Amino acid sequence: MALFIAKRLGAALLLVVGTILVAFVLTAVLPGDAATARLGEQAAANPEIVEAMRRQMGLDRPLYEQFFIYLGGLFRGDLGDSVQTTRPVLTDLMLFGPASAELALSATLIAVVVGGGLGIVAALRANTAVDNVLRAFSLGGVSIPIFWFALIATSIFATRLQWFPSSGRLDAGEIPPPRVTGFYTIDSLLAGDLPLFFQAVDHLILPAIVLSAPMVGLLMRFTRASVLDVLGQEYIRAAEAKGLSPRSVVFGHVLRGALVPVITVVGTAFASLLAGTVLVEQIFAWPGIGSYAYRAASTLDLSAIVGVTIFVALIYIFVNLITDILYGIIDPRIRRA
Amino acid sequence: MKTPRRLLTAATLVAATALALAACAAPADTDTDQPDGEQSESLVIDKSFDLVTADPARMFETTGNIVLHAVYDSLLTFADGDATEPLPSVASEWSVNDDATEYTFTIRDGITFSDGTPLTAEDVVFSLNRVKNVQGNGSFLMSGLSVTSPDESTVVITSETANTAVPAIVTSPTLGIVNSALVSENGGTDAEDAAETDTAEEFLNTTSAGSGPYMLETFDTTTETVLVANPEYWGEAPVYDRVVLRNATAEAQLMDIQSGTADIALDLGSDQINGLGGDVVIDTAQAPTMFFFFLNANPEVSEITSSPDFREAVRYGIDFDAMLELAGEGAERAYGIIPSSYLGALGADSAVERDVERAQAAVERLGGDVTVELEYASDFSSNGLSMGPFAERIAAQLAEVGITVNLAPGPIATTLESYRAGTEEMGLWLWNPDYPDSADYLAFGPGGIVGERAGWTAGMAPEIEAVMEEVRSEIDPAAREPLYQEFQELSNEAGVIVPLFQPAASVVSTSAVGEVAYDPVFSLDIAAIGR
């Protein structure tokens, strides 16, 4: 097991280094001059100011030098400064990362509980009316355009019914809880501020539900298929024949066997969630990595673009690593392979 | 296959519980219960942020203007939506010499900064020199100007050449007066090498050092920026003690205004406003933003667009009123490059009527069948308008007179670069005033910043350049007016720069707040809301 994890870790590390190089080269060959992109019409027409800006941004050095300076900074945990926020990119990532993580994890939680739960129901009721309704529901979840769903959800639940707020992580002008994890839901509880906790949850619900829609659909289908598959296996029949109670058959045998493919799906779906967050964060004015990346790209904020790329790559790699390791734990055949 | 019914129930329960939990967590009455009176005065303003910094010397953005106009006082100001006459602010009075090269300002007595330090002429000199030497986006405002203080209550601004725009320039929040002692203590300097040595930006992004009606409580360029009333303010206290500016897209602003989450929304387009219910107040005015396109006059860039025949074909081939339809309600056709509320703006009598035959004849002289490329930024919008539809309409209209226009959309980062490098054959752009004075629009003349980008260099149009020279040194506004008109008439005739329209700008507010006027200079005058 240890060797298996070490191998996976080594591969992950190589991936990270490759990502940094690719991200850096890509931003370097991007059309557009990051220095003048920051300047106004009048300032851009003044060579002195443009030169001062290029110097300030380190763009006056040759590319290879810039890369080594950047790498050197990375080892010191310095990702450079963002042009947009004028803060170090690392600070920005620490600030916006947890916001996105809170949203993505909430969406995943909703998807696992709702999608997984309904998937099991559909499998156990295969080919009945209940199953058909649930299958239609999952198809809807997978195929609904997230952008449209977000707009519809806000206009109904936020604007008309006013059940939920339509934007931000907290009400306007509210002071965030003292920072521990960066998750407002957790930090507000740690601070013992219940009203603030409810406010944070309130703001989280709508975007999380919208973001979870495709994943709910996907998980339902996979769980259903996976459970059906396991139900047909020899060892389940054997267990039933032994006279085990139905509950222990399902929870002891069926679910364990059905878990492997489902974990894969959660892993890959979580990664695709990151793409969804860009849209959802834009619509709900959720200050996370998605909207940060969008702004960085549109203003040629190079340090921020590279920073976000590395950050997202790390998450992908980490999630894949966890998925692999979980496999190994659940299914011994995989780690011996 | 046998399925235990109990199991189904269990699984369904899990799902149901999850949904129920989600519902419970949301109290149906999301009326934000204010714990105390502290927050009831909070005013929430939604704005799509282009915020970069709260350091006046480095700030030159729309949102920054709104925020810093409320935090820093300038020598002079504009108020009540009137952009014609600068009013006293930090300077209680001012005078100018006969050739518009020397302006003398008397500093008002009794102004203190928010920390209680008195504001003196020394602070003014420090603030203006710092802008000049930090070499930020707004430093050009001080180009050719130098500032001195002969005594504690007098400031003299000297210009190398005649400059009639100085009073308008010093109203800019970029030239806001900072507490020089406090800023110096925190890394600020007005020395000549300030571009390299001034490190006060970080401090000014957390603590404001001004004398304006508000102070910064928190400043964030991405989420929200909060202002609180300055108890030391020397003028009339603002109505709202606490103002929250939130970064929100136009779509989110629409939701926020409808649900009452926001009191004021600044970026709603006319279509969105038409769909709003009854309990909002709308103030619509023309923004001073100018949409225009140009035909590159540099033969090396384009043989076609640099030809006078082509310019004539475009001048009579474009249907300006049809362009205006696309710009939505409240937009206004531009008869010249100077916006309607400024000195010397042209009226409808200068309008060119579309003449397809005349345009076709001009195309014939070119040999017929000409193809040009029109570049524009596809990922950029202003006042709820993006460039795409206008580019398409230009192409459609010119196709009718025999000109094929290939559209070349691109991300703003790249199109801006070719625009500034002067390599676009045709470009569709907009211009926001740098300061509210017609002098800013001389940038569109031959040799001006925009003129150069359109390949229209100094010496190409001596007649126009003579008028420009004359208007720069004319200190009598009454005499300046006809000169600005002449400059525009001649420019229209030359046809290198083609002004299109000024979009509408609307401030939407809830009825509880009442009408909030769009400010033609600062977009929004926060301190005046509710008066």
CSV table of C-alpha atoms in Angstrom, one decimal, chain B residues 74-466:
chain,number,residue,atom,x,y,z
B,74,SER,CA,-10.0,68.4,-4.7
B,75,LEU,CA,-9.1,72.0,-5.2
B,76,LEU,CA,-12.3,72.6,-7.2
B,77,THR,CA,-15.3,70.4,-7.8
B,78,PHE,CA,-18.5,70.0,-9.9
B,79,ALA,CA,-21.9,69.5,-8.2
B,80,ASP,CA,-25.6,69.0,-9.0
B,81,GLY,CA,-24.9,67.3,-12.3
B,82,ASP,CA,-23.6,70.5,-13.8
B,83,ALA,CA,-20.3,70.0,-15.8
B,84,THR,CA,-19.9,73.5,-17.1
B,85,GLU,CA,-18.6,75.5,-14.2
B,86,PRO,CA,-16.0,74.3,-11.6
B,87,LEU,CA,-17.0,75.2,-8.1
B,88,PRO,CA,-14.9,76.0,-5.0
B,89,SER,CA,-14.0,73.1,-2.8
B,90,VAL,CA,-10.6,73.0,-1.0
B,91,ALA,CA,-9.9,76.3,-2.8
B,92,SER,CA,-12.4,78.9,-1.7
B,93,GLU,CA,-11.5,81.1,-4.7
B,94,TRP,CA,-9.2,81.1,-7.7
B,95,SER,CA,-8.0,83.4,-10.4
B,96,VAL,CA,-6.1,83.1,-13.7
B,97,ASN,CA,-3.6,85.4,-15.5
B,98,ASP,CA,-4.2,86.8,-19.0
B,99,ASP,CA,-2.5,84.1,-21.0
B,100,ALA,CA,-3.8,81.1,-19.0
B,101,THR,CA,-0.5,80.0,-17.8
B,102,GLU,CA,-0.8,80.8,-14.1
B,103,TYR,CA,-3.7,79.9,-11.7
B,104,THR,CA,-3.8,81.1,-8.1
B,105,PHE,CA,-5.9,79.2,-5.6
B,106,THR,CA,-6.8,80.4,-2.1
B,107,ILE,CA,-7.0,77.5,0.3
B,108,ARG,CA,-10.1,77.5,2.5
B,109,ASP,CA,-9.6,77.9,6.2
B,110,GLY,CA,-10.8,75.4,8.7
B,111,ILE,CA,-10.5,72.2,6.7
B,112,THR,CA,-9.2,69.2,8.7
B,113,PHE,CA,-8.4,65.7,7.5
B,114,SER,CA,-10.3,62.8,9.0
B,115,ASP,CA,-7.6,62.4,11.7
B,116,GLY,CA,-8.0,66.0,12.8
B,117,THR,CA,-4.8,67.4,11.1
B,118,PRO,CA,-5.5,70.8,9.4
B,119,LEU,CA,-5.2,70.9,5.6
B,120,THR,CA,-2.7,73.4,4.3
B,121,ALA,CA,-1.3,74.5,1.0
B,122,GLU,CA,1.6,72.2,1.7
B,123,ASP,CA,-0.7,69.2,1.5
B,124,VAL,CA,-2.0,70.4,-1.9
B,125,VAL,CA,1.5,70.7,-3.3
B,126,PHE,CA,2.5,67.3,-2.0
B,127,SER,CA,-0.6,65.6,-3.4
B,128,LEU,CA,-0.3,67.1,-6.9
B,129,ASN,CA,3.4,66.5,-7.2
B,130,ARG,CA,3.0,63.0,-6.0
B,131,VAL,CA,0.5,62.3,-8.8
B,132,LYS,CA,3.0,63.8,-11.3
B,133,ASN,CA,6.0,61.7,-10.1
B,134,VAL,CA,4.4,58.4,-9.3
B,135,GLN,CA,3.8,58.1,-13.0
B,136,GLY,CA,0.5,56.3,-12.7
B,137,ASN,CA,-2.4,56.2,-15.1
B,138,GLY,CA,-3.5,59.7,-14.2
B,139,SER,CA,-0.1,61.4,-14.1
B,140,PHE,CA,-0.7,63.0,-17.5
B,141,LEU,CA,-3.2,65.3,-15.8
B,142,MET,CA,-0.2,67.1,-14.3
B,143,SER,CA,2.0,67.1,-17.5
B,144,GLY,CA,3.3,70.5,-18.2
B,145,LEU,CA,2.1,71.8,-14.9
B,146,SER,CA,4.1,72.7,-11.8
B,147,VAL,CA,2.7,73.6,-8.4
B,148,THR,CA,4.1,75.8,-5.6
B,149,SER,CA,2.8,77.5,-2.5
B,150,PRO,CA,4.0,81.0,-1.8
B,151,ASP,CA,2.3,80.9,1.7
B,152,GLU,CA,0.2,78.5,3.8
B,153,SER,CA,-3.1,79.5,2.2
B,154,THR,CA,-2.1,80.0,-1.4
B,155,VAL,CA,-1.3,77.5,-4.2
B,156,VAL,CA,-0.1,78.5,-7.6
B,157,ILE,CA,-0.3,76.1,-10.6
B,158,THR,CA,1.9,77.2,-13.5
B,159,SER,CA,1.5,75.7,-17.0
B,160,GLU,CA,4.3,75.6,-19.6
B,161,THR,CA,1.8,76.5,-22.3
B,162,ALA,CA,-1.5,78.2,-22.3
B,163,ASN,CA,-3.9,75.7,-20.7
B,164,THR,CA,-7.6,76.6,-20.2
B,165,ALA,CA,-8.5,73.2,-18.9
B,166,VAL,CA,-6.7,73.5,-15.5
B,167,PRO,CA,-9.8,74.3,-13.5
B,168,ALA,CA,-11.6,71.3,-14.9
B,169,ILE,CA,-8.5,69.1,-14.4
B,170,VAL,CA,-8.1,69.9,-10.7
B,171,THR,CA,-11.6,68.6,-10.0
B,172,SER,CA,-10.4,65.1,-10.7
B,173,PRO,CA,-10.4,62.7,-7.7
B,174,THR,CA,-6.9,61.6,-8.9
B,175,LEU,CA,-5.8,65.0,-7.8
B,176,GLY,CA,-7.6,64.6,-4.4
B,177,ILE,CA,-5.7,66.2,-1.5
B,178,VAL,CA,-4.1,63.7,0.8
B,179,ASN,CA,-2.8,64.2,4.3
B,180,SER,CA,0.9,64.7,3.4
B,181,ALA,CA,2.2,64.0,6.9
B,182,LEU,CA,0.3,60.7,7.3
B,183,VAL,CA,1.1,59.5,3.8
B,184,SER,CA,4.8,60.4,4.1
B,185,GLU,CA,4.9,58.4,7.4
B,186,ASN,CA,3.6,55.4,5.5
B,187,GLY,CA,5.9,55.3,2.5
B,188,GLY,CA,4.6,58.1,0.4
B,189,THR,CA,6.8,60.7,-1.3
B,190,ASP,CA,6.3,63.4,-3.9
B,191,ALA,CA,10.0,63.3,-4.9
B,192,GLU,CA,11.0,63.0,-8.6
B,193,ASP,CA,11.8,59.4,-8.2
B,194,ALA,CA,8.4,58.6,-6.6
B,195,ALA,CA,7.7,56.1,-9.4
B,196,GLU,CA,10.4,53.8,-7.8
B,197,THR,CA,10.3,54.9,-4.2
B,198,ASP,CA,6.7,55.6,-3.2
B,199,THR,CA,5.2,52.7,-1.3
B,200,ALA,CA,2.1,54.3,0.2
B,201,GLU,CA,-0.4,52.4,-2.0
B,202,GLU,CA,-0.8,49.5,0.4
B,203,PHE,CA,-1.4,51.9,3.3
B,204,LEU,CA,-3.9,54.0,1.3
B,205,ASN,CA,-5.8,50.8,0.3
B,206,THR,CA,-6.6,50.2,4.0
B,207,THR,CA,-6.7,53.7,5.5
B,208,SER,CA,-8.0,56.8,3.8
B,209,ALA,CA,-6.1,60.0,4.3
B,210,GLY,CA,-8.5,62.6,3.0
B,211,SER,CA,-10.8,65.4,4.1
B,212,GLY,CA,-13.9,64.4,2.2
B,213,PRO,CA,-17.4,63.5,3.5
B,214,TYR,CA,-16.5,59.8,3.9
B,215,MET,CA,-13.7,57.6,5.0
B,216,LEU,CA,-12.7,54.0,4.0
B,217,GLU,CA,-13.9,51.4,6.3
B,218,THR,CA,-12.9,48.4,4.2
B,219,PHE,CA,-11.5,48.5,0.7
B,220,ASP,CA,-11.7,45.5,-1.6
B,221,THR,CA,-11.4,45.6,-5.4
B,222,THR,CA,-13.3,42.4,-6.0
B,223,THR,CA,-16.2,42.1,-3.5
B,224,GLU,CA,-17.3,45.2,-1.7
B,225,THR,CA,-15.9,48.5,-0.5
B,226,VAL,CA,-17.4,50.1,2.6
B,227,LEU,CA,-17.4,53.9,3.4
B,228,VAL,CA,-18.4,55.5,6.7
B,229,ALA,CA,-19.2,59.2,7.2
B,230,ASN,CA,-16.2,61.4,8.3
B,231,PRO,CA,-17.2,63.1,11.6
B,232,GLU,CA,-14.5,65.8,10.9
B,233,TYR,CA,-16.0,66.8,7.5
B,234,TRP,CA,-16.0,70.5,7.0
B,235,GLY,CA,-19.0,70.7,4.7
B,236,GLU,CA,-22.6,69.5,4.9
B,237,ALA,CA,-22.8,66.0,6.5
B,238,PRO,CA,-24.0,63.3,4.1
B,239,VAL,CA,-27.4,61.6,4.7
B,240,TYR,CA,-26.1,58.1,4.9
B,241,ASP,CA,-23.6,57.1,7.6
B,242,ARG,CA,-22.5,53.9,5.9
B,243,VAL,CA,-22.3,53.1,2.2
B,244,VAL,CA,-21.6,49.7,0.8
B,245,LEU,CA,-20.5,49.5,-2.8
B,246,ARG,CA,-20.8,45.9,-4.0
B,247,ASN,CA,-19.3,44.4,-7.1
B,248,ALA,CA,-22.1,42.9,-9.2
B,249,THR,CA,-22.8,42.1,-12.8
B,250,ALA,CA,-25.7,43.9,-14.5
B,251,GLU,CA,-27.8,40.6,-14.3
B,252,ALA,CA,-27.1,40.4,-10.5
B,253,GLN,CA,-28.0,44.1,-10.1
B,254,LEU,CA,-31.4,43.5,-11.7
B,255,MET,CA,-32.1,40.8,-9.2
B,256,ASP,CA,-30.8,42.8,-6.3
B,257,ILE,CA,-32.9,45.8,-7.1
B,258,GLN,CA,-36.0,43.7,-7.5
B,259,SER,CA,-35.5,41.9,-4.2
B,260,GLY,CA,-34.5,45.0,-2.3
B,261,THR,CA,-31.0,43.6,-1.5
B,262,ALA,CA,-29.5,46.7,-3.2
B,263,ASP,CA,-30.8,50.3,-2.9
B,264,ILE,CA,-29.0,51.6,-6.0
B,265,ALA,CA,-27.9,49.9,-9.3
B,266,LEU,CA,-25.6,51.7,-11.7
B,267,ASP,CA,-25.2,49.4,-14.7
B,268,LEU,CA,-28.7,48.5,-15.8
B,269,GLY,CA,-29.3,48.8,-19.6
B,270,SER,CA,-32.5,50.3,-21.0
B,271,ASP,CA,-33.9,46.8,-21.8
B,272,GLN,CA,-33.5,45.7,-18.2
B,273,ILE,CA,-35.0,48.9,-16.9
B,274,ASN,CA,-38.1,48.5,-19.0
B,275,GLY,CA,-38.8,45.2,-17.3
B,276,LEU,CA,-38.6,46.7,-13.8
B,277,GLY,CA,-41.7,47.0,-11.6
B,278,GLY,CA,-43.2,50.2,-10.1
B,279,ASP,CA,-41.3,50.8,-6.9
B,280,VAL,CA,-38.1,52.1,-8.4
B,281,VAL,CA,-37.0,55.5,-9.4
B,282,ILE,CA,-34.9,55.9,-12.6
B,283,ASP,CA,-32.7,58.8,-13.6
B,284,THR,CA,-31.5,58.7,-17.1
B,285,ALA,CA,-29.0,61.0,-18.7
B,286,GLN,CA,-26.5,60.9,-21.5
B,287,ALA,CA,-23.2,59.5,-20.4
B,288,PRO,CA,-20.2,61.6,-21.6
B,289,THR,CA,-18.9,58.4,-23.2
B,290,MET,CA,-18.3,58.7,-27.0
B,291,PHE,CA,-18.7,55.8,-29.3
B,292,PHE,CA,-16.8,56.3,-32.5
B,293,PHE,CA,-15.0,54.6,-35.3
B,294,PHE,CA,-12.0,55.6,-37.4
B,295,LEU,CA,-10.7,55.0,-40.9
B,296,ASN,CA,-6.9,54.8,-40.8
B,297,ALA,CA,-5.3,57.7,-42.6
B,298,ASN,CA,-1.9,56.1,-42.8
B,299,PRO,CA,-1.3,54.9,-46.4
B,300,GLU,CA,1.2,52.3,-45.1
B,301,VAL,CA,-1.6,50.7,-43.0
B,302,SER,CA,-4.2,50.9,-45.7
B,303,GLU,CA,-4.3,52.3,-49.3
B,304,ILE,CA,-8.0,52.2,-49.1
B,305,THR,CA,-9.0,53.8,-45.9
B,306,SER,CA,-6.4,56.6,-46.3
B,307,SER,CA,-8.1,57.7,-49.5
B,308,PRO,CA,-10.4,60.8,-49.4
B,309,ASP,CA,-12.8,59.0,-51.7
B,310,PHE,CA,-13.2,56.1,-49.3
B,311,ARG,CA,-13.8,58.5,-46.4
B,312,GLU,CA,-16.5,60.3,-48.4
B,313,ALA,CA,-18.1,57.0,-49.2
B,314,VAL,CA,-18.3,56.1,-45.5
B,315,ARG,CA,-19.4,59.6,-44.5
B,316,TYR,CA,-22.5,59.4,-46.7
B,317,GLY,CA,-22.9,55.6,-46.5
B,318,ILE,CA,-23.5,55.4,-42.8
B,319,ASP,CA,-27.0,55.8,-41.4
B,320,PHE,CA,-26.4,57.3,-38.0
B,321,ASP,CA,-30.0,57.2,-36.9
B,322,ALA,CA,-30.1,53.5,-37.5
B,323,MET,CA,-27.0,53.2,-35.3
B,324,LEU,CA,-28.9,55.0,-32.6
B,325,GLU,CA,-31.7,52.5,-32.6
B,326,LEU,CA,-29.2,49.9,-31.4
B,327,ALA,CA,-28.0,52.1,-28.7
B,328,GLY,CA,-31.3,52.0,-26.8
B,329,GLU,CA,-33.5,54.5,-25.2
B,330,GLY,CA,-31.9,57.7,-24.0
B,331,ALA,CA,-28.8,57.5,-26.2
B,332,GLU,CA,-28.0,60.5,-28.3
B,333,ARG,CA,-26.5,60.9,-31.8
B,334,ALA,CA,-23.1,62.6,-31.8
B,335,TYR,CA,-22.8,65.4,-34.3
B,336,GLY,CA,-19.2,66.0,-33.4
B,337,ILE,CA,-16.6,64.4,-31.2
B,338,ILE,CA,-17.3,66.7,-28.2
B,339,PRO,CA,-20.1,65.4,-25.9
B,340,SER,CA,-23.4,67.3,-25.9
B,341,SER,CA,-23.0,68.9,-22.4
B,342,TYR,CA,-19.6,70.5,-23.1
B,343,LEU,CA,-18.6,73.8,-24.5
B,344,GLY,CA,-18.7,73.9,-28.3
B,345,ALA,CA,-20.7,70.7,-28.8
B,346,LEU,CA,-22.3,70.6,-32.3
B,347,GLY,CA,-26.1,70.4,-32.7
B,348,ALA,CA,-28.4,68.6,-35.1
B,349,ASP,CA,-27.9,71.3,-37.8
B,350,SER,CA,-24.4,69.8,-38.4
B,351,ALA,CA,-25.9,66.4,-39.1
B,352,VAL,CA,-24.9,64.5,-42.3
B,353,GLU,CA,-27.8,62.9,-44.0
B,354,ARG,CA,-27.3,59.5,-45.6
B,355,ASP,CA,-26.8,59.7,-49.4
B,356,VAL,CA,-26.4,56.2,-50.9
B,357,GLU,CA,-25.8,57.4,-54.4
B,358,ARG,CA,-23.1,59.8,-53.5
B,359,ALA,CA,-21.4,57.1,-51.4
B,360,GLN,CA,-21.7,54.7,-54.3
B,361,ALA,CA,-20.2,57.2,-56.7
B,362,ALA,CA,-17.2,57.6,-54.3
B,363,VAL,CA,-16.7,53.9,-54.2
B,364,GLU,CA,-16.8,53.8,-58.1
B,365,ARG,CA,-14.0,56.4,-58.1
B,366,LEU,CA,-12.0,53.9,-56.0
B,367,GLY,CA,-12.5,51.3,-58.7
B,368,GLY,CA,-15.5,49.6,-57.0
B,369,ASP,CA,-15.5,46.5,-54.9
B,370,VAL,CA,-13.4,47.6,-51.9
B,371,THR,CA,-12.7,45.3,-48.9
B,372,VAL,CA,-11.7,46.6,-45.5
B,373,GLU,CA,-11.3,45.2,-42.1
B,374,LEU,CA,-13.0,46.5,-39.0
B,375,GLU,CA,-11.5,45.5,-35.7
B,376,TYR,CA,-13.3,45.8,-32.3
B,377,ALA,CA,-13.2,44.3,-28.8
B,378,SER,CA,-15.7,41.5,-28.5
B,379,ASP,CA,-15.4,40.9,-24.8
B,380,PHE,CA,-16.1,44.4,-23.6
B,381,SER,CA,-19.2,46.4,-22.9
B,382,SER,CA,-19.9,49.9,-21.6
B,383,ASN,CA,-23.3,51.2,-20.4
B,384,GLY,CA,-24.7,47.8,-21.2
B,385,LEU,CA,-23.7,48.0,-24.8
B,386,SER,CA,-21.2,45.7,-26.5
B,387,MET,CA,-19.4,46.6,-29.7
B,388,GLY,CA,-20.5,43.6,-31.8
B,389,PRO,CA,-24.0,44.7,-33.0
B,390,PHE,CA,-22.6,48.1,-34.0
B,391,ALA,CA,-19.8,46.6,-36.0
B,392,GLU,CA,-22.3,44.4,-37.8
B,393,ARG,CA,-24.6,47.3,-38.5
B,394,ILE,CA,-21.7,49.3,-39.9
B,395,ALA,CA,-20.8,46.4,-42.2
B,396,ALA,CA,-24.4,46.0,-43.3
B,397,GLN,CA,-24.8,49.7,-44.1
B,398,LEU,CA,-21.5,49.9,-46.0
B,399,ALA,CA,-22.3,46.8,-48.0
B,400,GLU,CA,-25.3,48.7,-49.4
B,401,VAL,CA,-22.9,51.2,-51.0
B,402,GLY,CA,-20.4,48.6,-52.3
B,403,ILE,CA,-17.9,48.3,-49.5
B,404,THR,CA,-17.2,44.9,-48.0
B,405,VAL,CA,-16.4,45.1,-44.3
B,406,ASN,CA,-14.7,42.1,-42.8
B,407,LEU,CA,-15.4,42.0,-39.1
B,408,ALA,CA,-12.3,41.2,-36.9
B,409,PRO,CA,-13.5,40.9,-33.3
B,410,GLY,CA,-10.9,40.0,-30.7
B,411,PRO,CA,-10.3,40.1,-26.9
B,412,ILE,CA,-9.8,43.6,-25.6
B,413,ALA,CA,-6.2,42.8,-24.5
B,414,THR,CA,-5.1,42.2,-28.1
B,415,THR,CA,-7.3,44.7,-30.0
B,416,LEU,CA,-6.4,47.5,-27.6
B,417,GLU,CA,-2.8,46.8,-28.5
B,418,SER,CA,-3.2,47.1,-32.2
B,419,TYR,CA,-5.4,50.1,-31.7
B,420,ARG,CA,-2.7,51.8,-29.7
B,421,ALA,CA,-0.1,50.8,-32.1
B,422,GLY,CA,-2.0,52.5,-34.9
B,423,THR,CA,-2.2,49.3,-37.1
B,424,GLU,CA,-6.0,49.0,-37.3
B,425,GLU,CA,-7.4,49.6,-40.8
B,426,MET,CA,-10.8,50.5,-39.2
B,427,GLY,CA,-11.4,50.4,-35.5
B,428,LEU,CA,-14.6,50.8,-33.4
B,429,TRP,CA,-13.9,52.2,-30.0
B,430,LEU,CA,-15.2,54.5,-27.3
B,431,TRP,CA,-13.7,57.4,-25.3
B,432,ASN,CA,-14.4,58.5,-21.8
B,433,PRO,CA,-13.4,62.0,-20.9
B,434,ASP,CA,-10.2,62.3,-18.9
B,435,TYR,CA,-11.5,65.5,-17.3
B,436,PRO,CA,-14.7,67.4,-18.1
B,437,ASP,CA,-13.5,69.9,-20.6
B,438,SER,CA,-13.7,70.2,-24.4
B,439,ALA,CA,-9.9,70.5,-24.5
B,440,ASP,CA,-9.7,66.8,-23.8
B,441,TYR,CA,-11.2,66.2,-27.3
B,442,LEU,CA,-8.3,67.8,-29.1
B,443,ALA,CA,-6.9,64.2,-28.6
B,444,PHE,CA,-8.9,63.4,-31.7
B,445,GLY,CA,-7.2,65.9,-33.9
B,446,PRO,CA,-4.2,65.3,-36.1
B,447,GLY,CA,-1.2,64.5,-33.9
B,448,GLY,CA,-3.5,63.9,-30.9
B,449,ILE,CA,-3.4,60.6,-29.0
B,450,VAL,CA,-6.4,59.1,-30.9
B,451,GLY,CA,-5.5,61.0,-34.1
B,452,GLU,CA,-2.1,59.2,-34.1
B,453,ARG,CA,-3.8,55.8,-33.7
B,454,ALA,CA,-5.9,56.6,-36.7
B,455,GLY,CA,-2.8,57.4,-38.7
B,456,TRP,CA,-3.7,61.1,-38.6
B,457,THR,CA,-0.3,62.6,-37.7
B,458,ALA,CA,0.7,66.2,-37.1
B,459,GLY,CA,1.1,68.2,-40.3
B,460,MET,CA,-1.5,66.2,-42.3
B,461,ALA,CA,-4.3,68.8,-41.8
B,462,PRO,CA,-2.7,72.3,-41.3
B,463,GLU,CA,-6.1,74.1,-41.3
B,464,ILE,CA,-7.5,72.0,-38.4
B,465,GLU,CA,-4.2,72.1,-36.5
B,466,ALA,CA,-4.2,75.9,-36.7
